[in-house]
Amino acid sequence: QVQLVESGGGLVQTGGSLRLSCAASGSIFRINTMSWYRQAPGKQREPVATITSGGTPNYADSVQGRFAISRDNAKNIVYLQMNSLKPDDTAVYYCNAQIKRLAFTPMSDYWGQGTQVTVSS
């Protein structure tokens, strides 16, 4: 079993900051790419930021320069530091990880349950 558990969401005013965390636990042999996605009401889930196992980040244009993704490989945690938040950032934020459970099993996608981020104007 593998679990991804997010934390850190909440309500913040425009211009404020939040830090999301996502911890992976369970039977884990290796974690490849870790990512954050978000889904606003009535919209499709979209990628926000991705970080490779080597620490190379990639960002959606809409958050470039405001958000920062990082990871702690020893603890299997990925973070998303969100600064200069806007009402358009309001969404449920989901953690995603590509995880190999055992040496001989394939890499599979795992998702967290989501954490709500609400930015008030």
Short mmCIF file of C-alpha atoms in Angstrom, two decimals, residues 2-117:
data_model
loop_
_atom_site.label_atom_id
_atom_site.label_comp_id
_atom_site.label_asym_id
_atom_site.label_seq_id
_atom_site.Cartn_x
_atom_site.Cartn_y
_atom_site.Cartn_z
CA VAL A 2 1.13 3.52 -0.81
CA GLN A 3 -0.46 6.69 0.54
CA LEU A 4 0.01 10.34 -0.33
CA VAL A 5 -1.23 12.74 2.32
CA GLU A 6 -1.41 16.47 1.66
CA SER A 7 -1.53 19.21 4.26
CA GLY A 8 -1.21 22.98 4.47
CA GLY A 9 -4.25 24.22 2.58
CA GLY A 10 -6.53 26.92 3.90
CA LEU A 11 -7.99 30.37 3.44
CA VAL A 12 -5.69 33.29 2.65
CA GLN A 13 -6.09 36.83 1.36
CA THR A 14 -4.87 38.02 -2.01
CA GLY A 15 -1.12 38.48 -1.88
CA GLY A 16 -0.68 36.00 0.93
CA SER A 17 1.32 32.79 1.09
CA LEU A 18 0.73 29.14 1.86
CA ARG A 19 2.98 26.11 1.96
CA LEU A 20 1.59 22.74 0.96
CA SER A 21 3.20 19.46 1.95
CA CYS A 22 2.65 15.96 0.63
CA ALA A 23 4.11 12.93 2.36
CA ALA A 24 4.35 9.55 0.66
CA SER A 25 4.30 6.49 2.89
CA GLY A 26 3.97 2.74 2.65
CA SER A 27 5.78 0.21 0.52
CA ILE A 28 8.10 2.42 -1.56
CA PHE A 29 11.18 1.32 -3.45
CA ARG A 30 11.70 4.47 -5.50
CA ILE A 31 9.91 7.74 -6.24
CA ASN A 32 10.44 9.34 -9.61
CA THR A 33 8.69 12.60 -10.50
CA MET A 34 6.52 14.33 -7.91
CA SER A 35 3.97 16.92 -8.93
CA TRP A 36 1.22 19.25 -7.80
CA TYR A 37 -2.01 19.60 -9.73
CA ARG A 38 -5.06 21.71 -9.03
CA GLN A 39 -8.72 21.65 -9.94
CA ALA A 40 -10.97 24.67 -9.68
CA PRO A 41 -14.77 24.32 -9.63
CA GLY A 42 -16.09 23.55 -13.10
CA LYS A 43 -12.62 23.17 -14.57
CA GLN A 44 -10.34 20.30 -15.48
CA ARG A 45 -7.46 19.27 -13.27
CA GLU A 46 -4.30 21.02 -14.44
CA PRO A 47 -0.60 20.61 -13.64
CA VAL A 48 0.92 23.30 -11.45
CA ALA A 49 4.49 22.21 -10.80
CA THR A 50 6.68 19.15 -11.22
CA ILE A 51 10.01 18.15 -9.77
CA THR A 52 12.21 15.29 -10.88
CA SER A 53 14.02 12.93 -8.53
CA GLY A 54 17.14 14.97 -9.21
CA GLY A 55 15.43 18.19 -8.15
CA THR A 56 14.72 19.83 -11.51
CA PRO A 57 11.49 21.85 -11.29
CA ASN A 58 9.02 22.82 -13.96
CA TYR A 59 6.11 25.23 -13.59
CA ALA A 60 2.89 26.17 -15.30
CA ASP A 61 3.09 29.63 -16.83
CA SER A 62 0.35 30.85 -14.50
CA VAL A 63 2.44 30.24 -11.37
CA GLN A 64 5.97 30.82 -12.68
CA GLY A 65 7.80 33.19 -10.37
CA ARG A 66 5.22 32.89 -7.58
CA PHE A 67 5.30 29.19 -6.65
CA ALA A 68 8.28 27.02 -5.75
CA ILE A 69 8.30 23.23 -5.64
CA SER A 70 10.86 21.30 -3.61
CA ARG A 71 11.29 17.80 -2.20
CA ASP A 72 12.99 15.94 0.59
CA ASN A 73 13.99 12.59 -0.86
CA ALA A 74 15.02 11.17 2.50
CA LYS A 75 11.53 11.79 3.91
CA ASN A 76 9.55 11.24 0.67
CA ILE A 77 7.94 14.67 0.98
CA VAL A 78 7.20 17.23 -1.70
CA TYR A 79 6.42 20.85 -0.91
CA LEU A 80 4.74 23.68 -2.76
CA GLN A 81 5.50 27.19 -1.54
CA MET A 82 2.85 29.52 -2.90
CA ASN A 83 3.47 33.27 -2.74
CA SER A 84 1.59 36.29 -4.09
CA LEU A 85 -1.59 34.26 -4.18
CA LYS A 86 -4.48 35.41 -6.36
CA PRO A 87 -8.18 34.50 -6.33
CA ASP A 88 -7.55 32.53 -9.56
CA ASP A 89 -5.34 30.19 -7.52
CA THR A 90 -8.40 28.99 -5.60
CA ALA A 91 -8.72 25.24 -6.17
CA VAL A 92 -8.28 21.83 -4.66
CA TYR A 93 -4.59 21.01 -4.87
CA TYR A 94 -3.56 17.40 -5.45
CA CYS A 95 -0.21 15.73 -4.99
CA ASN A 96 0.93 13.17 -7.57
CA ALA A 97 3.92 10.86 -7.50
CA GLN A 98 5.36 8.22 -9.79
CA ILE A 99 6.25 5.39 -7.43
CA LYS A 100 7.91 2.03 -7.82
CA ARG A 101 6.71 -0.12 -4.92
CA LEU A 102 9.20 -2.96 -5.36
CA ALA A 103 12.31 -3.46 -7.46
CA PHE A 104 10.47 -5.68 -9.94
CA THR A 105 7.19 -3.74 -10.17
CA PRO A 106 6.47 -1.01 -12.70
CA MET A 107 6.32 2.69 -11.93
CA SER A 108 2.74 3.71 -11.13
CA ASP A 109 0.89 6.97 -10.55
CA TYR A 110 -0.43 7.74 -7.08
CA TRP A 111 -2.63 10.63 -5.97
CA GLY A 112 -3.37 12.32 -2.69
CA GLN A 113 -6.87 13.15 -1.51
CA GLY A 114 -6.49 16.87 -2.17
CA THR A 115 -6.34 19.97 -0.01
CA GLN A 116 -8.46 23.08 -0.48
CA VAL A 117 -6.79 26.42 -1.12
#
